[in-house]
JSON list of C-alpha atoms in Angstrom, two decimals:
[
{"chain": "A", "resi": 1, "resn": "MET", "atom": "CA", "xyz": [120.00, 69.81, 173.55]},
{"chain": "A", "resi": 2, "resn": "TYR", "atom": "CA", "xyz": [120.17, 72.46, 170.82]},
{"chain": "A", "resi": 3, "resn": "GLU", "atom": "CA", "xyz": [120.38, 76.16, 171.66]},
{"chain": "A", "resi": 4, "resn": "ASN", "atom": "CA", "xyz": [117.87, 78.63, 170.25]},
{"chain": "A", "resi": 5, "resn": "ILE", "atom": "CA", "xyz": [118.96, 80.62, 167.23]},
{"chain": "A", "resi": 6, "resn": "THR", "atom": "CA", "xyz": [117.75, 83.93, 165.80]},
{"chain": "A", "resi": 7, "resn": "VAL", "atom": "CA", "xyz": [117.27, 84.51, 162.08]},
{"chain": "A", "resi": 8, "resn": "GLN", "atom": "CA", "xyz": [116.03, 87.40, 159.96]},
{"chain": "A", "resi": 9, "resn": "GLY", "atom": "CA", "xyz": [113.45, 86.36, 157.43]},
{"chain": "A", "resi": 10, "resn": "ILE", "atom": "CA", "xyz": [110.16, 86.55, 155.58]},
{"chain": "A", "resi": 11, "resn": "VAL", "atom": "CA", "xyz": [107.35, 83.99, 155.67]},
{"chain": "A", "resi": 12, "resn": "LEU", "atom": "CA", "xyz": [107.04, 82.66, 152.12]},
{"chain": "A", "resi": 13, "resn": "ASP", "atom": "CA", "xyz": [104.18, 80.27, 152.72]},
{"chain": "A", "resi": 14, "resn": "THR", "atom": "CA", "xyz": [102.07, 78.64, 155.43]},
{"chain": "A", "resi": 15, "resn": "SER", "atom": "CA", "xyz": [100.04, 75.46, 155.74]},
{"chain": "A", "resi": 16, "resn": "LEU", "atom": "CA", "xyz": [97.82, 73.98, 158.43]},
{"chain": "A", "resi": 17, "resn": "ILE", "atom": "CA", "xyz": [98.84, 70.83, 160.30]},
{"chain": "A", "resi": 18, "resn": "LYS", "atom": "CA", "xyz": [97.12, 68.96, 163.09]},
{"chain": "A", "resi": 19, "resn": "GLU", "atom": "CA", "xyz": [94.43, 70.88, 164.94]},
{"chain": "A", "resi": 20, "resn": "TYR", "atom": "CA", "xyz": [96.27, 73.95, 166.19]},
{"chain": "A", "resi": 21, "resn": "ASP", "atom": "CA", "xyz": [99.65, 74.02, 164.45]},
{"chain": "A", "resi": 22, "resn": "LYS", "atom": "CA", "xyz": [101.07, 75.56, 161.29]},
{"chain": "A", "resi": 23, "resn": "ARG", "atom": "CA", "xyz": [103.99, 74.79, 159.03]},
{"chain": "A", "resi": 24, "resn": "LEU", "atom": "CA", "xyz": [105.88, 77.85, 157.81]},
{"chain": "A", "resi": 25, "resn": "VAL", "atom": "CA", "xyz": [108.36, 78.21, 154.99]},
{"chain": "A", "resi": 26, "resn": "LEU", "atom": "CA", "xyz": [110.81, 80.99, 155.85]},
{"chain": "A", "resi": 27, "resn": "LEU", "atom": "CA", "xyz": [113.36, 82.68, 153.63]},
{"chain": "A", "resi": 28, "resn": "THR", "atom": "CA", "xyz": [116.18, 83.71, 155.95]},
{"chain": "A", "resi": 29, "resn": "ALA", "atom": "CA", "xyz": [119.38, 85.65, 155.50]},
{"chain": "A", "resi": 30, "resn": "GLU", "atom": "CA", "xyz": [121.37, 83.18, 157.59]},
{"chain": "A", "resi": 31, "resn": "LEU", "atom": "CA", "xyz": [119.95, 79.73, 156.76]},
{"chain": "A", "resi": 32, "resn": "GLY", "atom": "CA", "xyz": [118.31, 80.19, 153.37]},
{"chain": "A", "resi": 33, "resn": "ARG", "atom": "CA", "xyz": [114.91, 78.58, 152.86]},
{"chain": "A", "resi": 34, "resn": "ILE", "atom": "CA", "xyz": [113.82, 76.54, 155.88]},
{"chain": "A", "resi": 35, "resn": "THR", "atom": "CA", "xyz": [110.69, 74.84, 157.20]},
{"chain": "A", "resi": 36, "resn": "VAL", "atom": "CA", "xyz": [109.55, 75.91, 160.67]},
{"chain": "A", "resi": 37, "resn": "PHE", "atom": "CA", "xyz": [106.77, 74.45, 162.81]},
{"chain": "A", "resi": 38, "resn": "ALA", "atom": "CA", "xyz": [104.66, 76.97, 164.75]},
{"chain": "A", "resi": 39, "resn": "ASN", "atom": "CA", "xyz": [103.08, 74.78, 167.40]},
{"chain": "A", "resi": 40, "resn": "GLY", "atom": "CA", "xyz": [99.83, 76.16, 168.80]},
{"chain": "A", "resi": 41, "resn": "ALA", "atom": "CA", "xyz": [99.80, 79.08, 166.34]},
{"chain": "A", "resi": 42, "resn": "ARG", "atom": "CA", "xyz": [96.10, 78.52, 165.64]},
{"chain": "A", "resi": 43, "resn": "ARG", "atom": "CA", "xyz": [95.05, 78.56, 169.29]},
{"chain": "A", "resi": 44, "resn": "LYS", "atom": "CA", "xyz": [93.09, 81.54, 170.51]},
{"chain": "A", "resi": 45, "resn": "ASN", "atom": "CA", "xyz": [95.38, 84.30, 171.85]},
{"chain": "A", "resi": 46, "resn": "SER", "atom": "CA", "xyz": [98.54, 82.45, 170.81]},
{"chain": "A", "resi": 47, "resn": "PRO", "atom": "CA", "xyz": [101.54, 84.81, 170.62]},
{"chain": "A", "resi": 48, "resn": "LEU", "atom": "CA", "xyz": [102.57, 83.00, 167.42]},
{"chain": "A", "resi": 49, "resn": "THR", "atom": "CA", "xyz": [99.37, 83.74, 165.49]},
{"chain": "A", "resi": 50, "resn": "ALA", "atom": "CA", "xyz": [100.37, 87.14, 164.10]},
{"chain": "A", "resi": 51, "resn": "VAL", "atom": "CA", "xyz": [103.88, 86.10, 163.12]},
{"chain": "A", "resi": 52, "resn": "SER", "atom": "CA", "xyz": [102.72, 82.90, 161.42]},
{"chain": "A", "resi": 53, "resn": "GLN", "atom": "CA", "xyz": [101.15, 84.69, 158.46]},
{"chain": "A", "resi": 54, "resn": "LYS", "atom": "CA", "xyz": [102.32, 84.86, 154.87]},
{"chain": "A", "resi": 55, "resn": "PHE", "atom": "CA", "xyz": [104.41, 87.94, 153.91]},
{"chain": "A", "resi": 56, "resn": "VAL", "atom": "CA", "xyz": [105.44, 88.71, 157.52]},
{"chain": "A", "resi": 57, "resn": "MET", "atom": "CA", "xyz": [109.01, 89.96, 157.91]},
{"chain": "A", "resi": 58, "resn": "GLY", "atom": "CA", "xyz": [110.81, 89.81, 161.21]},
{"chain": "A", "resi": 59, "resn": "SER", "atom": "CA", "xyz": [113.37, 88.38, 163.55]},
{"chain": "A", "resi": 60, "resn": "PHE", "atom": "CA", "xyz": [112.48, 84.77, 164.38]},
{"chain": "A", "resi": 61, "resn": "ILE", "atom": "CA", "xyz": [113.76, 82.84, 167.39]},
{"chain": "A", "resi": 62, "resn": "LEU", "atom": "CA", "xyz": [113.91, 79.14, 166.51]},
{"chain": "A", "resi": 63, "resn": "ARG", "atom": "CA", "xyz": [114.57, 75.97, 168.43]},
{"chain": "A", "resi": 64, "resn": "PRO", "atom": "CA", "xyz": [116.48, 73.53, 166.22]},
{"chain": "A", "resi": 65, "resn": "SER", "atom": "CA", "xyz": [116.08, 69.78, 166.49]},
{"chain": "A", "resi": 66, "resn": "ARG", "atom": "CA", "xyz": [117.75, 66.99, 164.59]},
{"chain": "A", "resi": 67, "resn": "SER", "atom": "CA", "xyz": [115.43, 67.33, 161.58]},
{"chain": "A", "resi": 68, "resn": "ALA", "atom": "CA", "xyz": [113.36, 70.51, 161.98]},
{"chain": "A", "resi": 69, "resn": "TYR", "atom": "CA", "xyz": [112.95, 73.96, 163.51]},
{"chain": "A", "resi": 70, "resn": "SER", "atom": "CA", "xyz": [110.24, 75.08, 165.95]},
{"chain": "A", "resi": 71, "resn": "LEU", "atom": "CA", "xyz": [109.17, 78.70, 166.29]},
{"chain": "A", "resi": 72, "resn": "VAL", "atom": "CA", "xyz": [109.70, 80.01, 169.82]},
{"chain": "A", "resi": 73, "resn": "SER", "atom": "CA", "xyz": [108.87, 83.69, 169.28]},
{"chain": "A", "resi": 74, "resn": "ALA", "atom": "CA", "xyz": [109.33, 86.48, 166.78]},
{"chain": "A", "resi": 75, "resn": "ASP", "atom": "CA", "xyz": [109.79, 90.23, 166.62]},
{"chain": "A", "resi": 76, "resn": "VAL", "atom": "CA", "xyz": [107.75, 91.46, 163.65]},
{"chain": "A", "resi": 77, "resn": "LYS", "atom": "CA", "xyz": [109.41, 94.19, 161.57]},
{"chain": "A", "resi": 78, "resn": "GLU", "atom": "CA", "xyz": [106.74, 94.55, 158.87]},
{"chain": "A", "resi": 79, "resn": "MET", "atom": "CA", "xyz": [103.51, 92.65, 158.28]},
{"chain": "A", "resi": 80, "resn": "PHE", "atom": "CA", "xyz": [102.78, 93.53, 154.62]},
{"chain": "A", "resi": 81, "resn": "THR", "atom": "CA", "xyz": [99.17, 92.61, 155.34]},
{"chain": "A", "resi": 82, "resn": "GLU", "atom": "CA", "xyz": [98.03, 95.03, 152.62]},
{"chain": "A", "resi": 83, "resn": "LEU", "atom": "CA", "xyz": [99.26, 92.52, 150.05]},
{"chain": "A", "resi": 84, "resn": "SER", "atom": "CA", "xyz": [96.38, 90.24, 151.05]},
{"chain": "A", "resi": 85, "resn": "TYR", "atom": "CA", "xyz": [93.72, 92.93, 150.58]},
{"chain": "A", "resi": 86, "resn": "ASP", "atom": "CA", "xyz": [94.05, 93.01, 146.78]},
{"chain": "A", "resi": 87, "resn": "LEU", "atom": "CA", "xyz": [93.78, 89.76, 144.79]},
{"chain": "A", "resi": 88, "resn": "GLU", "atom": "CA", "xyz": [96.14, 90.88, 142.04]},
{"chain": "A", "resi": 89, "resn": "LYS", "atom": "CA", "xyz": [98.81, 92.17, 144.41]},
{"chain": "A", "resi": 90, "resn": "MET", "atom": "CA", "xyz": [98.51, 89.02, 146.52]},
{"chain": "A", "resi": 91, "resn": "ALA", "atom": "CA", "xyz": [98.97, 86.87, 143.42]},
{"chain": "A", "resi": 92, "resn": "TYR", "atom": "CA", "xyz": [102.11, 88.74, 142.35]},
{"chain": "A", "resi": 93, "resn": "ALA", "atom": "CA", "xyz": [103.52, 88.68, 145.90]},
{"chain": "A", "resi": 94, "resn": "SER", "atom": "CA", "xyz": [102.81, 84.95, 146.15]},
{"chain": "A", "resi": 95, "resn": "TYR", "atom": "CA", "xyz": [104.55, 84.36, 142.83]},
{"chain": "A", "resi": 96, "resn": "VAL", "atom": "CA", "xyz": [107.76, 86.14, 143.83]},
{"chain": "A", "resi": 97, "resn": "CYS", "atom": "CA", "xyz": [107.71, 84.17, 147.09]},
{"chain": "A", "resi": 98, "resn": "GLU", "atom": "CA", "xyz": [107.40, 80.90, 145.17]},
{"chain": "A", "resi": 99, "resn": "LEU", "atom": "CA", "xyz": [110.18, 81.86, 142.78]},
{"chain": "A", "resi": 100, "resn": "ALA", "atom": "CA", "xyz": [112.50, 82.91, 145.62]},
{"chain": "A", "resi": 101, "resn": "GLY", "atom": "CA", "xyz": [111.74, 79.62, 147.37]},
{"chain": "A", "resi": 102, "resn": "TYR", "atom": "CA", "xyz": [112.55, 77.66, 144.22]},
{"chain": "A", "resi": 103, "resn": "PHE", "atom": "CA", "xyz": [116.04, 79.13, 143.83]},
{"chain": "A", "resi": 104, "resn": "THR", "atom": "CA", "xyz": [117.05, 79.05, 147.50]},
{"chain": "A", "resi": 105, "resn": "GLN", "atom": "CA", "xyz": [117.87, 76.09, 149.72]},
{"chain": "A", "resi": 106, "resn": "GLU", "atom": "CA", "xyz": [118.50, 75.22, 153.33]},
{"chain": "A", "resi": 107, "resn": "ALA", "atom": "CA", "xyz": [121.90, 75.95, 154.88]},
{"chain": "A", "resi": 108, "resn": "VAL", "atom": "CA", "xyz": [122.84, 78.41, 152.12]},
{"chain": "A", "resi": 109, "resn": "GLY", "atom": "CA", "xyz": [122.49, 82.03, 153.22]},
{"chain": "A", "resi": 110, "resn": "ALA", "atom": "CA", "xyz": [120.04, 84.12, 151.21]},
{"chain": "A", "resi": 111, "resn": "LYS", "atom": "CA", "xyz": [120.67, 87.72, 152.26]},
{"chain": "A", "resi": 112, "resn": "ASP", "atom": "CA", "xyz": [120.42, 89.14, 148.74]},
{"chain": "A", "resi": 113, "resn": "GLU", "atom": "CA", "xyz": [117.31, 87.13, 147.93]},
{"chain": "A", "resi": 114, "resn": "LEU", "atom": "CA", "xyz": [115.71, 88.29, 151.17]},
{"chain": "A", "resi": 115, "resn": "ASN", "atom": "CA", "xyz": [116.50, 91.94, 150.45]},
{"chain": "A", "resi": 116, "resn": "LEU", "atom": "CA", "xyz": [115.17, 91.57, 146.91]},
{"chain": "A", "resi": 117, "resn": "LEU", "atom": "CA", "xyz": [111.92, 90.12, 148.21]},
{"chain": "A", "resi": 118, "resn": "TYR", "atom": "CA", "xyz": [111.58, 92.96, 150.72]},
{"chain": "A", "resi": 119, "resn": "VAL", "atom": "CA", "xyz": [112.02, 95.77, 148.16]},
{"chain": "A", "resi": 120, "resn": "THR", "atom": "CA", "xyz": [109.69, 93.93, 145.77]},
{"chain": "A", "resi": 121, "resn": "PHE", "atom": "CA", "xyz": [106.91, 93.85, 148.38]},
{"chain": "A", "resi": 122, "resn": "LYS", "atom": "CA", "xyz": [107.47, 97.59, 148.84]},
{"chain": "A", "resi": 123, "resn": "ALA", "atom": "CA", "xyz": [107.28, 98.17, 145.09]},
{"chain": "A", "resi": 124, "resn": "ILE", "atom": "CA", "xyz": [104.06, 96.18, 144.75]},
{"chain": "A", "resi": 125, "resn": "LEU", "atom": "CA", "xyz": [102.42, 98.31, 147.45]},
{"chain": "A", "resi": 126, "resn": "ALA", "atom": "CA", "xyz": [103.81, 101.61, 146.13]},
{"chain": "A", "resi": 127, "resn": "ASP", "atom": "CA", "xyz": [101.81, 101.50, 142.87]},
{"chain": "A", "resi": 128, "resn": "ARG", "atom": "CA", "xyz": [104.48, 103.47, 141.00]},
{"chain": "A", "resi": 129, "resn": "GLN", "atom": "CA", "xyz": [105.07, 100.75, 138.38]},
{"chain": "A", "resi": 130, "resn": "SER", "atom": "CA", "xyz": [102.87, 98.17, 136.75]},
{"chain": "A", "resi": 131, "resn": "LEU", "atom": "CA", "xyz": [102.78, 94.82, 138.49]},
{"chain": "A", "resi": 132, "resn": "GLY", "atom": "CA", "xyz": [103.89, 93.17, 135.25]},
{"chain": "A", "resi": 133, "resn": "LEU", "atom": "CA", "xyz": [107.06, 95.28, 135.17]},
{"chain": "A", "resi": 134, "resn": "ILE", "atom": "CA", "xyz": [107.76, 94.54, 138.84]},
{"chain": "A", "resi": 135, "resn": "LYS", "atom": "CA", "xyz": [107.45, 90.82, 138.08]},
{"chain": "A", "resi": 136, "resn": "SER", "atom": "CA", "xyz": [109.95, 91.04, 135.21]},
{"chain": "A", "resi": 137, "resn": "ILE", "atom": "CA", "xyz": [112.41, 93.11, 137.26]},
{"chain": "A", "resi": 138, "resn": "PHE", "atom": "CA", "xyz": [112.25, 90.59, 140.10]},
{"chain": "A", "resi": 139, "resn": "GLU", "atom": "CA", "xyz": [112.79, 87.63, 137.75]},
{"chain": "A", "resi": 140, "resn": "CYS", "atom": "CA", "xyz": [115.72, 89.29, 136.00]},
{"chain": "A", "resi": 141, "resn": "LYS", "atom": "CA", "xyz": [117.49, 90.33, 139.22]},
{"chain": "A", "resi": 142, "resn": "LEU", "atom": "CA", "xyz": [116.85, 87.03, 141.00]},
{"chain": "A", "resi": 143, "resn": "LEU", "atom": "CA", "xyz": [118.35, 85.05, 138.14]},
{"chain": "A", "resi": 144, "resn": "ASP", "atom": "CA", "xyz": [121.36, 87.36, 138.22]},
{"chain": "A", "resi": 145, "resn": "ILE", "atom": "CA", "xyz": [121.77, 86.82, 141.98]},
{"chain": "A", "resi": 146, "resn": "GLU", "atom": "CA", "xyz": [121.70, 83.08, 141.36]},
{"chain": "A", "resi": 147, "resn": "GLY", "atom": "CA", "xyz": [124.50, 83.36, 138.80]},
{"chain": "A", "resi": 148, "resn": "LEU", "atom": "CA", "xyz": [122.18, 83.05, 135.81]},
{"chain": "A", "resi": 149, "resn": "GLY", "atom": "CA", "xyz": [122.12, 86.66, 134.62]},
{"chain": "A", "resi": 150, "resn": "LEU", "atom": "CA", "xyz": [121.76, 87.34, 130.92]},
{"chain": "A", "resi": 151, "resn": "GLU", "atom": "CA", "xyz": [124.86, 88.49, 129.05]},
{"chain": "A", "resi": 152, "resn": "MET", "atom": "CA", "xyz": [123.85, 91.96, 127.86]},
{"chain": "A", "resi": 153, "resn": "THR", "atom": "CA", "xyz": [127.18, 93.65, 127.08]},
{"chain": "A", "resi": 154, "resn": "ARG", "atom": "CA", "xyz": [128.47, 91.50, 124.22]},
{"chain": "A", "resi": 155, "resn": "CYS", "atom": "CA", "xyz": [127.47, 88.71, 121.88]},
{"chain": "A", "resi": 156, "resn": "VAL", "atom": "CA", "xyz": [127.39, 85.35, 123.67]},
{"chain": "A", "resi": 157, "resn": "ILE", "atom": "CA", "xyz": [128.64, 83.62, 120.53]},
{"chain": "A", "resi": 158, "resn": "SER", "atom": "CA", "xyz": [131.25, 85.93, 118.98]},
{"chain": "A", "resi": 159, "resn": "GLY", "atom": "CA", "xyz": [132.04, 88.31, 121.84]},
{"chain": "A", "resi": 160, "resn": "VAL", "atom": "CA", "xyz": [131.59, 91.46, 119.77]},
{"chain": "A", "resi": 161, "resn": "GLU", "atom": "CA", "xyz": [129.93, 94.47, 121.39]},
{"chain": "A", "resi": 162, "resn": "SER", "atom": "CA", "xyz": [128.15, 96.03, 118.42]},
{"chain": "A", "resi": 163, "resn": "ASN", "atom": "CA", "xyz": [125.20, 95.24, 116.12]},
{"chain": "A", "resi": 164, "resn": "LEU", "atom": "CA", "xyz": [123.37, 93.43, 118.90]},
{"chain": "A", "resi": 165, "resn": "HIS", "atom": "CA", "xyz": [119.75, 93.18, 117.80]},
{"chain": "A", "resi": 166, "resn": "HIS", "atom": "CA", "xyz": [118.79, 89.67, 118.89]},
{"chain": "A", "resi": 167, "resn": "ILE", "atom": "CA", "xyz": [118.74, 87.69, 122.10]},
{"chain": "A", "resi": 168, "resn": "SER", "atom": "CA", "xyz": [118.84, 83.94, 122.68]},
{"chain": "A", "resi": 169, "resn": "VAL", "atom": "CA", "xyz": [117.54, 82.86, 126.08]},
{"chain": "A", "resi": 170, "resn": "GLU", "atom": "CA", "xyz": [118.87, 79.37, 125.47]},
{"chain": "A", "resi": 171, "resn": "ASP", "atom": "CA", "xyz": [122.38, 80.70, 124.78]},
{"chain": "A", "resi": 172, "resn": "GLY", "atom": "CA", "xyz": [122.01, 83.17, 127.64]},
{"chain": "A", "resi": 173, "resn": "GLY", "atom": "CA", "xyz": [122.24, 86.63, 126.12]},
{"chain": "A", "resi": 174, "resn": "LEU", "atom": "CA", "xyz": [122.59, 89.00, 123.20]},
{"chain": "A", "resi": 175, "resn": "VAL", "atom": "CA", "xyz": [123.54, 87.80, 119.74]},
{"chain": "A", "resi": 176, "resn": "ALA", "atom": "CA", "xyz": [125.27, 89.86, 117.05]},
{"chain": "A", "resi": 177, "resn": "ASP", "atom": "CA", "xyz": [123.68, 90.18, 113.62]},
{"chain": "A", "resi": 178, "resn": "ALA", "atom": "CA", "xyz": [126.62, 88.46, 111.93]},
{"chain": "A", "resi": 179, "resn": "VAL", "atom": "CA", "xyz": [126.15, 85.20, 113.87]},
{"chain": "A", "resi": 180, "resn": "VAL", "atom": "CA", "xyz": [122.41, 85.17, 114.49]},
{"chain": "A", "resi": 181, "resn": "ASN", "atom": "CA", "xyz": [122.09, 82.03, 112.35]},
{"chain": "A", "resi": 182, "resn": "LYS", "atom": "CA", "xyz": [124.25, 80.20, 114.91]},
{"chain": "A", "resi": 183, "resn": "ALA", "atom": "CA", "xyz": [122.05, 81.08, 117.88]},
{"chain": "A", "resi": 184, "resn": "LYS", "atom": "CA", "xyz": [119.35, 78.88, 119.39]},
{"chain": "A", "resi": 185, "resn": "ASN", "atom": "CA", "xyz": [115.90, 80.34, 118.72]},
{"chain": "A", "resi": 186, "resn": "PRO", "atom": "CA", "xyz": [117.02, 83.99, 118.53]},
{"chain": "A", "resi": 187, "resn": "LEU", "atom": "CA", "xyz": [114.48, 86.73, 119.23]},
{"chain": "A", "resi": 188, "resn": "TYR", "atom": "CA", "xyz": [114.62, 90.28, 117.95]},
{"chain": "A", "resi": 189, "resn": "ILE", "atom": "CA", "xyz": [115.13, 92.69, 120.85]},
{"chain": "A", "resi": 190, "resn": "THR", "atom": "CA", "xyz": [114.63, 96.46, 120.84]},
{"chain": "A", "resi": 191, "resn": "ASP", "atom": "CA", "xyz": [117.16, 98.95, 122.15]},
{"chain": "A", "resi": 192, "resn": "ASP", "atom": "CA", "xyz": [114.70, 99.94, 124.89]},
{"chain": "A", "resi": 193, "resn": "ALA", "atom": "CA", "xyz": [114.49, 96.36, 126.16]},
{"chain": "A", "resi": 194, "resn": "ILE", "atom": "CA", "xyz": [118.27, 96.03, 126.08]},
{"chain": "A", "resi": 195, "resn": "TYR", "atom": "CA", "xyz": [118.60, 99.22, 128.09]},
{"chain": "A", "resi": 196, "resn": "ALA", "atom": "CA", "xyz": [116.00, 98.06, 130.62]},
{"chain": "A", "resi": 197, "resn": "ILE", "atom": "CA", "xyz": [117.72, 94.72, 131.25]},
{"chain": "A", "resi": 198, "resn": "ARG", "atom": "CA", "xyz": [121.12, 96.39, 131.49]},
{"chain": "A", "resi": 199, "resn": "TYR", "atom": "CA", "xyz": [119.69, 98.82, 134.02]},
{"chain": "A", "resi": 200, "resn": "ILE", "atom": "CA", "xyz": [118.27, 96.01, 136.17]},
{"chain": "A", "resi": 201, "resn": "LEU", "atom": "CA", "xyz": [121.52, 94.05, 136.12]},
{"chain": "A", "resi": 202, "resn": "SER", "atom": "CA", "xyz": [123.69, 97.06, 136.95]},
{"chain": "A", "resi": 203, "resn": "ARG", "atom": "CA", "xyz": [121.67, 98.52, 139.82]},
{"chain": "A", "resi": 204, "resn": "SER", "atom": "CA", "xyz": [121.86, 97.67, 143.49]},
{"chain": "A", "resi": 205, "resn": "ILE", "atom": "CA", "xyz": [118.85, 95.88, 144.97]},
{"chain": "A", "resi": 206, "resn": "GLY", "atom": "CA", "xyz": [117.69, 99.01, 146.74]},
{"chain": "A", "resi": 207, "resn": "ALA", "atom": "CA", "xyz": [117.64, 101.04, 143.52]},
{"chain": "A", "resi": 208, "resn": "LEU", "atom": "CA", "xyz": [115.89, 98.51, 141.30]},
{"chain": "A", "resi": 209, "resn": "TYR", "atom": "CA", "xyz": [112.37, 99.89, 141.26]},
{"chain": "A", "resi": 210, "resn": "SER", "atom": "CA", "xyz": [113.21, 103.44, 140.26]},
{"chain": "A", "resi": 211, "resn": "PHE", "atom": "CA", "xyz": [112.34, 103.46, 136.55]},
{"chain": "A", "resi": 212, "resn": "ASP", "atom": "CA", "xyz": [109.44, 102.88, 134.24]},
{"chain": "A", "resi": 213, "resn": "ILE", "atom": "CA", "xyz": [109.13, 101.83, 130.60]},
{"chain": "A", "resi": 214, "resn": "ALA", "atom": "CA", "xyz": [106.56, 101.95, 127.81]},
{"chain": "A", "resi": 215, "resn": "ILE", "atom": "CA", "xyz": [103.81, 99.33, 127.72]},
{"chain": "A", "resi": 216, "resn": "ASN", "atom": "CA", "xyz": [105.18, 97.64, 124.60]},
{"chain": "A", "resi": 217, "resn": "THR", "atom": "CA", "xyz": [108.68, 97.42, 126.13]},
{"chain": "A", "resi": 218, "resn": "CYS", "atom": "CA", "xyz": [107.19, 96.00, 129.30]},
{"chain": "A", "resi": 219, "resn": "ALA", "atom": "CA", "xyz": [105.45, 93.30, 127.25]},
{"chain": "A", "resi": 220, "resn": "GLU", "atom": "CA", "xyz": [108.70, 92.55, 125.43]},
{"chain": "A", "resi": 221, "resn": "LEU", "atom": "CA", "xyz": [110.59, 92.25, 128.70]},
{"chain": "A", "resi": 222, "resn": "ASP", "atom": "CA", "xyz": [107.90, 89.96, 130.11]},
{"chain": "A", "resi": 223, "resn": "ASP", "atom": "CA", "xyz": [108.15, 87.69, 127.05]},
{"chain": "A", "resi": 224, "resn": "ILE", "atom": "CA", "xyz": [111.94, 87.48, 127.32]},
{"chain": "A", "resi": 225, "resn": "MET", "atom": "CA", "xyz": [111.96, 86.75, 131.04]},
{"chain": "A", "resi": 226, "resn": "THR", "atom": "CA", "xyz": [109.16, 84.17, 130.75]},
{"chain": "A", "resi": 227, "resn": "LYS", "atom": "CA", "xyz": [111.10, 82.32, 128.07]},
{"chain": "A", "resi": 228, "resn": "TYR", "atom": "CA", "xyz": [114.35, 82.60, 130.02]},
{"chain": "A", "resi": 229, "resn": "LEU", "atom": "CA", "xyz": [112.76, 81.23, 133.18]},
{"chain": "A", "resi": 230, "resn": "ASN", "atom": "CA", "xyz": [111.44, 78.27, 131.22]},
{"chain": "A", "resi": 231, "resn": "VAL", "atom": "CA", "xyz": [115.06, 77.38, 130.44]},
{"chain": "A", "resi": 232, "resn": "HIS", "atom": "CA", "xyz": [116.02, 77.28, 134.14]},
{"chain": "A", "resi": 233, "resn": "VAL", "atom": "CA", "xyz": [112.81, 76.30, 135.94]},
{"chain": "A", "resi": 234, "resn": "ASP", "atom": "CA", "xyz": [111.16, 72.88, 135.80]},
{"chain": "A", "resi": 235, "resn": "ARG", "atom": "CA", "xyz": [108.22, 73.58, 138.11]},
{"chain": "A", "resi": 236, "resn": "HIS", "atom": "CA", "xyz": [104.74, 75.03, 137.69]},
{"chain": "A", "resi": 237, "resn": "PHE", "atom": "CA", "xyz": [104.05, 77.72, 140.28]},
{"chain": "A", "resi": 238, "resn": "LYS", "atom": "CA", "xyz": [100.61, 77.58, 141.90]},
{"chain": "A", "resi": 239, "resn": "SER", "atom": "CA", "xyz": [100.34, 81.36, 142.07]},
{"chain": "A", "resi": 240, "resn": "LEU", "atom": "CA", "xyz": [100.37, 81.53, 138.26]},
{"chain": "A", "resi": 241, "resn": "ASP", "atom": "CA", "xyz": [97.00, 79.78, 138.26]},
{"chain": "A", "resi": 242, "resn": "ILE", "atom": "CA", "xyz": [95.65, 82.91, 139.93]},
{"chain": "A", "resi": 243, "resn": "LEU", "atom": "CA", "xyz": [97.91, 85.39, 138.17]},
{"chain": "A", "resi": 244, "resn": "ASP", "atom": "CA", "xyz": [97.43, 84.33, 134.54]},
{"chain": "A", "resi": 245, "resn": "PRO", "atom": "CA", "xyz": [93.64, 84.93, 134.41]},
{"chain": "A", "resi": 246, "resn": "LEU", "atom": "CA", "xyz": [94.12, 88.32, 136.06]},
{"chain": "A", "resi": 247, "resn": "VAL", "atom": "CA", "xyz": [96.70, 89.36, 133.46]},
{"chain": "A", "resi": 248, "resn": "TYR", "atom": "CA", "xyz": [94.50, 88.03, 130.66]},
{"chain": "A", "resi": 249, "resn": "ASP", "atom": "CA", "xyz": [91.47, 89.96, 131.90]},
{"chain": "A", "resi": 250, "resn": "VAL", "atom": "CA", "xyz": [93.48, 93.19, 131.96]}
]
């Protein structure tokens, strides 16, 4: 018999199974990304109904078995239900959940990823920055947490720290003018974009969403991060099917 365990986490996704049950994907500080079965969560007046919703953050008591976890109870810390009231915000929140789920795995703690997701939900709801900028900040910081941060202090080819006006996402960072012909698909990058990425990489998770940038710099950052993710991600995220038309319409 396995003893119950308590984990701190956020519900990344949910799906319906059988007549009354749900399958949850949790991102937890202690166990990383895990699948949890909430038996009876769809029954009327079930105590598991409220905690078995997407974007819920809390303390979850789980019963482990040989191959799965079952949800016993949970103490909800924040619901983030407002994310579901706005289609665009819901799409962005769903995307960051998918991306966090992609880079995390079971049995590998994900405290930093969990904290990043939490402050990102807060930023989405705060309306102080554009959702596009929040998306790029999240992508940049998550990749850094996973050991894939861009090299933004020196040339990735020559090591020099001056005349850095290009970036190669395939080489993983800035490229000096003198060796740009040796880089893989180099892109011109403005000083403002360099500063923005350096800021993201240097700040603690709690201080990430404390700046804003011009629209053209935001678009440049989005282009760089989209290309960089394509180097490291081999999956199509379902939330982008909702997100891309919304961005296009804007």
